[in-house]
Short mmCIF file of C-alpha atoms in Angstrom, two decimals:
data_model
loop_
_atom_site.label_atom_id
_atom_site.label_comp_id
_atom_site.label_asym_id
_atom_site.label_seq_id
_atom_site.Cartn_x
_atom_site.Cartn_y
_atom_site.Cartn_z
CA MET A 1 7.31 -39.75 -38.76
CA PRO A 2 8.66 -37.64 -41.47
CA LEU A 3 11.68 -35.82 -40.46
CA GLN A 4 9.67 -32.37 -41.04
CA GLU A 5 7.22 -33.33 -38.94
CA ARG A 6 9.11 -34.56 -36.08
CA ALA A 7 10.92 -31.66 -35.55
CA ARG A 8 7.88 -29.32 -35.41
CA ALA A 9 6.38 -31.97 -33.19
CA THR A 10 9.99 -30.77 -31.11
CA LYS A 11 9.00 -27.91 -31.51
CA ALA A 12 6.08 -27.72 -29.67
CA SER A 13 7.40 -29.84 -27.44
CA ILE A 14 10.17 -27.10 -26.14
CA VAL A 15 7.35 -24.47 -26.14
CA GLU A 16 4.99 -26.63 -23.50
CA GLY A 17 7.50 -27.26 -21.50
CA ALA A 18 8.96 -23.61 -21.70
CA ALA A 19 5.30 -22.13 -20.68
CA ALA A 20 5.53 -24.94 -17.39
CA VAL A 21 8.91 -23.45 -16.55
CA PHE A 22 8.83 -20.39 -16.68
CA GLU A 23 4.66 -20.21 -15.69
CA GLU A 24 6.42 -21.58 -12.56
CA ILE A 25 9.62 -19.16 -11.90
CA GLY A 26 9.39 -16.53 -14.05
CA TYR A 27 11.50 -15.46 -16.55
CA GLY A 28 14.71 -14.55 -14.93
CA ASN A 29 14.76 -17.91 -12.75
CA ALA A 30 13.69 -20.50 -15.83
CA SER A 31 17.44 -21.24 -17.63
CA LEU A 32 17.34 -23.47 -21.10
CA SER A 33 18.42 -26.79 -19.44
CA SER A 34 15.54 -26.59 -17.59
CA VAL A 35 13.22 -25.97 -20.63
CA ALA A 36 15.22 -28.96 -22.50
CA GLU A 37 14.55 -31.36 -19.02
CA ARG A 38 10.92 -30.28 -19.24
CA ALA A 39 10.00 -30.96 -22.83
CA GLY A 40 12.26 -34.05 -22.60
CA VAL A 41 14.39 -33.05 -25.51
CA THR A 42 18.50 -32.59 -25.46
CA LYS A 43 20.29 -29.11 -25.36
CA GLY A 44 20.80 -29.86 -28.74
CA ALA A 45 17.66 -30.45 -30.09
CA LEU A 46 16.58 -27.04 -27.90
CA TYR A 47 19.65 -25.33 -29.50
CA PHE A 48 18.41 -26.46 -32.84
CA HIS A 49 14.85 -24.20 -32.29
CA PHE A 50 15.80 -21.25 -30.03
CA LYS A 51 19.04 -19.48 -29.46
CA SER A 52 18.35 -17.70 -26.62
CA LYS A 53 15.53 -17.75 -23.37
CA GLU A 54 14.58 -14.53 -25.07
CA ASP A 55 13.56 -16.62 -28.17
CA LEU A 56 11.47 -18.98 -25.89
CA ALA A 57 9.78 -16.55 -23.77
CA LEU A 58 8.72 -15.29 -27.06
CA ALA A 59 7.26 -17.88 -28.59
CA VAL A 60 5.71 -18.79 -25.51
CA ILE A 61 3.26 -15.61 -25.72
CA GLU A 62 3.04 -15.50 -29.82
CA ALA A 63 1.28 -19.16 -28.48
CA GLN A 64 -0.90 -17.94 -25.99
CA HIS A 65 -1.59 -14.74 -28.12
CA ALA A 66 -2.58 -17.44 -30.94
CA LEU A 67 -5.18 -19.21 -29.08
CA ALA A 68 -6.48 -16.01 -27.85
CA THR A 69 -7.05 -14.62 -30.91
CA GLN A 70 -8.39 -18.09 -32.30
CA GLU A 71 -10.62 -18.17 -29.75
CA GLY A 72 -11.68 -14.19 -30.48
CA GLU A 73 -12.18 -15.07 -33.68
CA ARG A 74 -14.49 -17.81 -33.08
CA ILE A 75 -16.98 -16.02 -30.72
CA ALA A 76 -16.99 -12.88 -33.02
CA GLY A 77 -17.71 -14.92 -35.54
CA LEU A 78 -20.79 -16.67 -33.44
CA GLY A 79 -23.04 -13.89 -35.26
CA ARG A 80 -24.03 -12.63 -31.79
CA SER A 81 -24.39 -9.04 -30.62
CA ALA A 82 -21.63 -6.60 -29.16
CA LEU A 83 -22.35 -6.26 -25.27
CA SER A 84 -22.61 -11.10 -25.23
CA THR A 85 -19.48 -10.93 -27.54
CA ILE A 86 -17.42 -9.35 -24.63
CA ILE A 87 -19.22 -11.54 -22.58
CA LEU A 88 -17.74 -14.49 -23.74
CA THR A 89 -14.73 -13.50 -24.91
CA CYS A 90 -13.76 -12.33 -21.47
CA ALA A 91 -15.52 -15.90 -19.77
CA SER A 92 -13.46 -17.96 -22.45
CA PHE A 93 -10.40 -16.29 -21.74
CA GLY A 94 -10.96 -17.30 -18.62
CA ARG A 95 -10.83 -20.55 -19.11
CA LEU A 96 -7.81 -20.85 -21.80
CA LEU A 97 -6.62 -19.51 -18.99
CA VAL A 98 -7.45 -22.66 -16.43
CA GLN A 99 -7.10 -24.56 -19.42
CA GLU A 100 -3.66 -23.44 -21.23
CA PRO A 101 -0.37 -23.71 -19.12
CA VAL A 102 0.98 -21.92 -22.21
CA VAL A 103 -1.76 -19.04 -21.51
CA ARG A 104 -1.08 -18.58 -18.18
CA ALA A 105 3.18 -18.50 -18.82
CA GLY A 106 2.38 -15.85 -21.49
CA VAL A 107 -0.16 -13.74 -19.45
CA ARG A 108 3.26 -14.06 -16.58
CA LEU A 109 5.89 -13.27 -19.72
CA THR A 110 4.43 -10.24 -20.94
CA LEU A 111 3.79 -8.73 -17.43
CA GLU A 112 7.38 -9.76 -16.43
CA ALA A 113 8.88 -8.62 -20.19
CA SER A 114 10.07 -5.40 -19.18
CA ALA A 115 13.10 -7.36 -17.62
CA PHE A 116 13.76 -8.45 -21.27
CA GLY A 117 13.34 -5.62 -22.93
CA HIS A 118 10.32 -5.86 -24.97
CA SER A 119 7.86 -3.66 -25.47
CA VAL A 120 4.19 -5.17 -24.51
CA THR A 121 2.25 -2.90 -24.43
CA ALA A 122 0.80 -4.09 -27.64
CA PRO A 123 -1.46 -7.42 -26.64
CA TYR A 124 -2.73 -4.51 -24.32
CA GLU A 125 -3.50 -1.94 -26.45
CA ASP A 126 -5.10 -4.56 -29.73
CA TRP A 127 -7.53 -5.78 -26.24
CA ILE A 128 -8.54 -1.74 -25.29
CA ARG A 129 -8.91 -1.34 -28.99
CA THR A 130 -11.30 -4.37 -29.59
CA MET A 131 -13.40 -3.77 -26.82
CA GLU A 132 -14.33 -0.10 -27.21
CA PHE A 133 -15.22 -0.93 -31.07
CA LEU A 134 -17.91 -3.25 -29.30
CA THR A 135 -18.90 -1.08 -26.49
CA ARG A 136 -19.32 1.88 -29.38
CA GLN A 137 -21.45 -1.10 -31.14
CA GLY A 138 -23.49 -2.14 -29.07
CA GLN A 139 -24.56 1.47 -28.02
CA SER A 140 -26.05 1.49 -31.22
CA GLU A 141 -27.07 -1.92 -30.36
CA GLY A 142 -29.25 -0.75 -27.65
CA GLU A 143 -27.62 -3.01 -25.47
CA ILE A 144 -25.14 -0.42 -23.25
CA ASP A 145 -26.22 2.57 -21.96
CA GLU A 146 -25.27 5.25 -24.30
CA ALA A 147 -23.78 7.70 -21.69
CA LEU A 148 -21.00 4.76 -20.38
CA ASP A 149 -17.37 6.53 -22.00
CA THR A 150 -16.39 4.03 -24.62
CA ALA A 151 -13.05 4.43 -24.11
CA ALA A 152 -12.86 4.46 -20.12
CA PHE A 153 -14.72 1.18 -19.93
CA ALA A 154 -12.41 -0.34 -22.20
CA ARG A 155 -9.67 0.24 -20.50
CA TYR A 156 -11.08 0.05 -17.82
CA LEU A 157 -12.32 -3.53 -18.31
CA VAL A 158 -9.37 -5.03 -20.04
CA ALA A 159 -7.40 -3.64 -16.71
CA SER A 160 -10.58 -5.23 -14.63
CA PHE A 161 -10.02 -9.15 -16.59
CA THR A 162 -6.03 -8.72 -16.28
CA GLY A 163 -6.34 -7.79 -12.58
CA VAL A 164 -8.87 -10.34 -11.35
CA GLN A 165 -7.16 -13.58 -13.10
CA MET A 166 -3.90 -12.24 -11.59
CA VAL A 167 -5.15 -11.83 -8.41
CA SER A 168 -7.09 -15.29 -8.66
CA GLY A 169 -3.77 -17.16 -9.43
CA VAL A 170 -2.56 -15.24 -6.48
CA LEU A 171 -5.05 -16.67 -4.11
CA THR A 172 -6.64 -19.79 -5.83
CA HIS A 173 -4.04 -20.46 -9.02
CA ARG A 174 -7.24 -19.77 -10.28
CA ALA A 175 -8.96 -22.17 -9.83
CA ASP A 176 -11.40 -19.34 -9.17
CA VAL A 177 -11.29 -17.88 -11.68
CA LEU A 178 -14.67 -17.89 -13.80
CA GLU A 179 -16.33 -17.58 -10.75
CA ARG A 180 -14.91 -14.26 -10.34
CA ILE A 181 -15.56 -13.49 -13.70
CA GLU A 182 -18.78 -14.03 -13.14
CA ASP A 183 -18.90 -11.85 -10.58
CA MET A 184 -16.62 -8.94 -12.47
CA TRP A 185 -20.06 -9.06 -14.46
CA SER A 186 -22.45 -8.43 -11.55
CA ILE A 187 -21.12 -5.65 -10.45
CA LEU A 188 -20.24 -3.86 -14.26
CA LEU A 189 -23.67 -4.95 -15.92
CA PRO A 190 -26.38 -2.75 -13.58
CA ALA A 191 -23.95 0.31 -14.60
CA MET A 192 -23.91 -0.24 -18.13
CA VAL A 193 -27.53 -2.19 -19.78
CA PRO A 194 -31.01 -1.38 -19.51
CA GLU A 195 -32.93 -2.91 -16.05
CA THR A 196 -35.26 -5.17 -19.03
CA LYS A 197 -31.96 -6.08 -20.69
CA LEU A 198 -30.27 -6.81 -17.22
CA ALA A 199 -30.88 -10.35 -15.76
CA GLU A 200 -30.16 -11.61 -19.53
CA PHE A 201 -26.66 -10.51 -19.33
CA LEU A 202 -26.34 -11.56 -16.19
CA ASP A 203 -27.69 -15.03 -17.28
CA LEU A 204 -25.16 -14.87 -20.52
CA ALA A 205 -22.02 -14.01 -17.98
CA ARG A 206 -23.02 -17.40 -16.02
CA LEU A 207 -23.36 -19.42 -18.99
CA GLY A 208 -20.96 -18.39 -20.14
CA VAL A 209 -18.18 -19.04 -17.74
CA HIS A 210 -19.46 -22.35 -17.46
CA GLU A 211 -20.16 -23.32 -20.96
CA ALA A 212 -18.95 -26.75 -21.20
CA ASP A 213 -16.50 -27.01 -24.68
CA PRO A 214 -14.56 -24.04 -24.93
CA ALA A 215 -11.53 -25.48 -27.35
CA GLU A 216 -15.55 -26.11 -29.11
CA GLY A 217 -14.55 -24.87 -33.06
CA ARG A 218 -11.23 -24.72 -32.89
CA SER A 219 -8.88 -26.87 -35.23
CA GLY A 220 -6.37 -29.32 -33.01
CA HIS A 221 -3.74 -27.27 -30.92
CA SER A 222 -2.24 -23.97 -32.08
CA VAL A 223 1.61 -23.77 -29.99
CA MET B 1 26.65 10.18 13.31
CA PRO B 2 26.42 7.17 15.74
CA LEU B 3 27.54 3.42 14.36
CA GLN B 4 23.52 2.51 14.53
CA GLU B 5 22.32 5.48 13.65
CA ARG B 6 24.95 4.74 10.32
CA ALA B 7 23.37 1.15 10.56
CA ARG B 8 20.43 1.96 10.30
CA ALA B 9 20.79 4.48 7.54
CA THR B 10 22.83 2.04 5.31
CA LYS B 11 20.41 -0.77 5.85
CA ALA B 12 17.38 2.30 4.49
CA SER B 13 19.69 2.57 1.36
CA ILE B 14 19.88 -1.22 1.02
CA VAL B 15 16.16 -1.63 0.51
CA GLU B 16 15.93 1.45 -1.52
CA GLY B 17 18.87 0.30 -3.87
CA ALA B 18 16.83 -3.49 -4.11
CA ALA B 19 13.65 -1.24 -4.77
CA ALA B 20 14.78 0.16 -7.71
CA VAL B 21 16.82 -3.24 -8.60
CA PHE B 22 14.32 -5.16 -8.71
CA GLU B 23 11.18 -3.19 -9.84
CA GLU B 24 13.13 -2.73 -13.10
CA ILE B 25 14.73 -6.34 -13.60
CA GLY B 26 12.49 -8.41 -11.46
CA TYR B 27 13.59 -11.20 -8.73
CA GLY B 28 15.07 -13.64 -11.05
CA ASN B 29 17.34 -11.42 -13.16
CA ALA B 30 18.68 -9.33 -9.70
CA SER B 31 21.44 -10.31 -7.94
CA LEU B 32 22.46 -8.49 -4.50
CA SER B 33 26.00 -6.81 -6.42
CA SER B 34 23.66 -4.94 -8.73
CA VAL B 35 21.89 -3.95 -5.40
CA ALA B 36 25.03 -3.09 -3.52
CA GLU B 37 26.48 -1.00 -6.71
CA ARG B 38 22.87 0.60 -6.77
CA ALA B 39 23.10 1.37 -2.86
CA GLY B 40 26.34 2.61 -3.08
CA VAL B 41 27.39 0.39 -0.45
CA THR B 42 30.09 -2.36 0.00
CA LYS B 43 28.98 -6.53 -0.38
CA GLY B 44 30.25 -6.50 3.17
CA ALA B 45 27.82 -4.31 4.13
CA LEU B 46 24.82 -5.79 2.23
CA TYR B 47 25.80 -8.96 3.43
CA PHE B 48 25.95 -8.32 7.05
CA HIS B 49 22.36 -6.89 7.34
CA PHE B 50 20.94 -9.54 4.30
CA LYS B 51 22.13 -12.40 3.91
CA SER B 52 20.31 -13.76 0.48
CA LYS B 53 18.50 -11.93 -1.95
CA GLU B 54 15.46 -14.07 -0.80
CA ASP B 55 15.65 -11.50 2.16
CA LEU B 56 16.06 -8.60 0.72
CA ALA B 57 13.28 -9.08 -1.22
CA LEU B 58 10.74 -9.79 1.60
CA ALA B 59 12.29 -6.26 3.58
CA VAL B 60 11.63 -4.97 -0.03
CA ILE B 61 7.37 -6.37 0.31
CA GLU B 62 7.64 -5.61 4.25
CA ALA B 63 8.31 -2.14 3.63
CA GLN B 64 6.26 -1.18 1.16
CA HIS B 65 3.26 -3.16 3.24
CA ALA B 66 4.11 -0.46 6.08
CA LEU B 67 3.97 2.53 3.42
CA ALA B 68 0.49 0.94 2.57
CA THR B 69 -0.44 0.23 6.30
CA GLN B 70 0.21 3.74 7.13
CA GLU B 71 -1.40 5.34 5.08
CA GLY B 72 -4.26 2.88 5.21
CA GLU B 73 -4.74 4.01 9.11
CA ARG B 74 -4.07 7.62 8.52
CA ILE B 75 -7.28 8.13 5.65
CA ALA B 76 -8.72 6.28 8.44
CA GLY B 77 -8.38 8.68 11.13
CA LEU B 78 -9.93 11.67 9.71
CA GLY B 79 -13.54 10.27 10.52
CA ARG B 80 -14.61 10.12 6.58
CA SER B 81 -17.86 7.90 6.14
CA ALA B 82 -16.71 4.57 4.44
CA LEU B 83 -17.89 4.69 0.99
CA SER B 84 -15.14 7.61 1.52
CA THR B 85 -12.06 6.44 3.23
CA ILE B 86 -12.57 3.63 0.48
CA ILE B 87 -12.53 5.72 -2.16
CA LEU B 88 -9.56 7.94 -0.70
CA THR B 89 -7.59 4.66 0.62
CA CYS B 90 -7.04 4.17 -3.43
CA ALA B 91 -6.46 7.72 -4.87
CA SER B 92 -3.71 7.58 -2.40
CA PHE B 93 -2.38 3.78 -3.05
CA GLY B 94 -2.55 5.23 -6.71
CA ARG B 95 0.08 8.25 -5.47
CA LEU B 96 1.94 6.16 -3.20
CA LEU B 97 2.52 3.71 -6.36
CA VAL B 98 3.82 6.71 -8.40
CA GLN B 99 5.99 8.19 -5.55
CA GLU B 100 7.17 5.46 -3.86
CA PRO B 101 9.28 3.51 -5.61
CA VAL B 102 9.74 0.49 -2.87
CA VAL B 103 5.71 0.59 -3.71
CA ARG B 104 6.06 -0.51 -6.90
CA ALA B 105 8.94 -2.55 -6.07
CA GLY B 106 6.98 -4.67 -3.67
CA VAL B 107 3.79 -4.93 -5.99
CA ARG B 108 6.12 -6.70 -9.04
CA LEU B 109 7.60 -9.10 -5.69
CA THR B 110 4.01 -9.97 -4.39
CA LEU B 111 3.19 -10.98 -7.84
CA GLU B 112 6.33 -12.60 -8.54
CA ALA B 113 7.12 -14.39 -4.79
CA SER B 114 5.95 -17.98 -5.96
CA ALA B 115 9.17 -18.01 -8.01
CA PHE B 116 11.15 -17.49 -3.96
CA GLY B 117 8.72 -19.98 -2.86
CA HIS B 118 6.54 -17.90 -0.29
CA SER B 119 3.04 -17.18 0.41
CA VAL B 120 2.17 -13.66 -0.71
CA THR B 121 -1.74 -13.71 -0.52
CA ALA B 122 -2.07 -12.24 3.26
CA PRO B 123 -1.19 -8.75 1.30
CA TYR B 124 -4.61 -9.02 -0.65
CA GLU B 125 -6.52 -10.96 1.35
CA ASP B 126 -5.82 -8.29 3.69
CA TRP B 127 -7.18 -5.67 1.54
CA ILE B 128 -10.02 -7.48 0.61
CA ARG B 129 -11.29 -8.29 4.38
CA THR B 130 -10.68 -4.23 5.47
CA MET B 131 -12.90 -2.55 2.09
CA GLU B 132 -15.67 -5.94 2.65
CA PHE B 133 -16.60 -4.11 5.53
CA LEU B 134 -15.91 -0.41 5.15
CA THR B 135 -18.12 -2.02 2.40
CA ARG B 136 -20.75 -3.23 4.99
CA GLN B 137 -20.20 -0.50 6.85
CA GLY B 138 -20.93 1.60 3.58
CA GLN B 139 -24.68 0.13 3.22
CA SER B 140 -25.55 0.37 6.73
CA GLU B 141 -24.61 4.36 6.33
CA GLY B 142 -26.97 4.93 3.63
CA GLU B 143 -24.07 5.71 0.99
CA ILE B 144 -23.63 1.89 -1.19
CA ASP B 145 -26.70 -0.01 -2.41
CA GLU B 146 -27.90 -2.23 0.58
CA ALA B 147 -27.96 -5.28 -2.57
CA LEU B 148 -24.80 -4.81 -3.52
CA ASP B 149 -22.96 -7.89 -2.78
CA THR B 150 -20.16 -6.98 -0.62
CA ALA B 151 -17.77 -9.91 -0.57
CA ALA B 152 -18.27 -10.12 -4.69
CA PHE B 153 -17.47 -6.58 -4.81
CA ALA B 154 -14.32 -6.23 -2.32
CA ARG B 155 -12.79 -9.34 -3.78
CA TYR B 156 -13.58 -7.43 -6.97
CA LEU B 157 -12.65 -3.60 -6.50
CA VAL B 158 -9.58 -5.58 -4.87
CA ALA B 159 -8.83 -7.25 -7.85
CA SER B 160 -9.55 -4.37 -10.46
CA PHE B 161 -7.22 -1.73 -8.22
CA THR B 162 -4.80 -4.52 -8.67
CA GLY B 163 -4.94 -4.95 -12.50
CA VAL B 164 -5.85 -1.03 -13.20
CA GLN B 165 -1.86 -0.31 -11.49
CA MET B 166 -0.68 -3.15 -12.93
CA VAL B 167 -1.87 -2.17 -16.94
CA SER B 168 -1.16 0.98 -16.51
CA GLY B 169 2.37 0.40 -15.68
CA VAL B 170 2.56 -1.81 -18.62
CA LEU B 171 1.40 1.01 -20.89
CA THR B 172 2.31 4.37 -19.33
CA HIS B 173 5.18 3.13 -15.92
CA ARG B 174 2.36 4.57 -14.63
CA ALA B 175 2.15 7.76 -15.66
CA ASP B 176 -1.71 7.68 -15.38
CA VAL B 177 -3.29 5.33 -12.76
CA LEU B 178 -4.38 8.43 -11.31
CA GLU B 179 -6.41 9.24 -14.40
CA ARG B 180 -7.34 5.12 -14.29
CA ILE B 181 -8.03 5.52 -11.26
CA GLU B 182 -10.63 8.15 -11.76
CA ASP B 183 -11.86 6.12 -14.39
CA MET B 184 -12.41 3.62 -12.25
CA TRP B 185 -15.08 4.92 -10.01
CA SER B 186 -16.81 6.20 -12.92
CA ILE B 187 -17.98 3.62 -14.11
CA LEU B 188 -18.63 2.14 -11.08
CA LEU B 189 -20.17 4.23 -8.23
CA PRO B 190 -23.23 4.70 -10.60
CA ALA B 191 -24.28 0.72 -9.58
CA MET B 192 -23.21 1.50 -5.85
CA VAL B 193 -24.38 4.36 -4.70
CA PRO B 194 -28.01 6.25 -4.48
CA GLU B 195 -28.10 8.67 -7.15
CA THR B 196 -29.06 11.54 -5.09
CA LYS B 197 -25.07 11.04 -4.12
CA LEU B 198 -23.50 10.04 -7.27
CA ALA B 199 -22.52 13.56 -8.19
CA GLU B 200 -20.81 13.91 -4.40
CA PHE B 201 -18.78 10.45 -4.57
CA LEU B 202 -17.37 11.44 -8.28
CA ASP B 203 -15.89 14.82 -6.85
CA LEU B 204 -13.91 12.63 -3.90
CA ALA B 205 -12.79 9.95 -6.24
CA ARG B 206 -11.49 13.18 -8.68
CA LEU B 207 -10.48 14.89 -5.54
CA GLY B 208 -8.87 12.09 -4.44
CA VAL B 209 -6.70 11.39 -6.84
CA HIS B 210 -5.30 15.01 -7.84
CA GLU B 211 -4.70 15.99 -3.55
CA ALA B 212 -1.67 17.58 -3.37
CA ASP B 213 0.42 16.06 -0.72
CA PRO B 214 -0.42 11.84 -0.08
CA ALA B 215 2.02 12.24 2.56
CA GLU B 216 0.95 14.66 4.32
CA GLY B 217 0.02 13.50 8.64
CA ARG B 218 3.19 10.80 7.79
CA SER B 219 5.80 10.87 9.44
CA GLY B 220 9.47 11.11 8.10
CA HIS B 221 10.43 7.90 5.74
CA SER B 222 9.50 4.59 6.35
CA VAL B 223 11.97 2.17 5.10
#
């Protein structure tokens, strides 16, 4: 393997190792040695790439953000209606949580980040803005009730999705997260969509979480 | 002050100090010395009451649980309808989060508790069971749509409330948590209650979060 490629592979292993350690024991309890051990690299190799635990945590959050953004873009690229895009994005993020340790670790670190003095409002604010934009578009496409307060709904959707996946993490280590996302839509959709379209979107919420391959369209591993 | 009373006061200060430290920096970063310093007690006094950081964390979770249960019982004792009880309980827990550091710390510790090897499913399961019971009762009282899946709704309500208060914590240090709980109801209620009763319950959700004194009826400090 060429040197540069090997360095990149080492770095990726370290980020994966860090994700595993952070997910299991949280930021405060993690140590650089435990990450080096988990990643199967020497402490020297680790220090070559990351100077501190904080650096490592930020790399994990960045890797999570990259994966989520990539999936978000893939789904936006499907050219579906705005409400379909919202539903498929939630389902897809649920599947990322099940399949990608780096996403689970990133979610945990984002919530714990006050412990290492970082502002972590940006990812939430980004998602809220995106969801608000899509909700307004859904209204103009006639698939979302005009009376819905788009700002309040977007904030609530992001917050409630966060709670759904976290409580699923506590209760079942996220084994049931896809069903819980489906439940979320079965409760939210009746108040949002015209009755004539309800069955169609409930079906999409069901199909969305059970879609076979979430990685479809993603190009390789992003860490 | 009699000796026993003084010991109790010391213990309460330690739990309050621990809550402040855990809330700020999380379980992993907290140390017994920082808690002793924050509580204004010697390390000797701290060790007399708590043998480990884990003991301290469990005492904070217990104090949070005691406060929340006391509030839950107070509201159940008001003799309101089941749906009113659900709405007032959420509002009241929101106010506890704003006013009581021990509640904020307990919430954080419950989510971080996997880091110290404790099962923390019980508080969530308890709340889900209570909410399911009340939702079924609300159906038999004609205030909640018979078609609502009570188990799915109860799980979703607890999860979504968790997310609402956590994201409010990240974005505004919970300065807006009461408004966000109000938003939650403005989105959930239209799908749950008969149209003739919607205005009444939306009003209750608004009044509930703005009620002047959440501690009314609580007897003294519970830590």
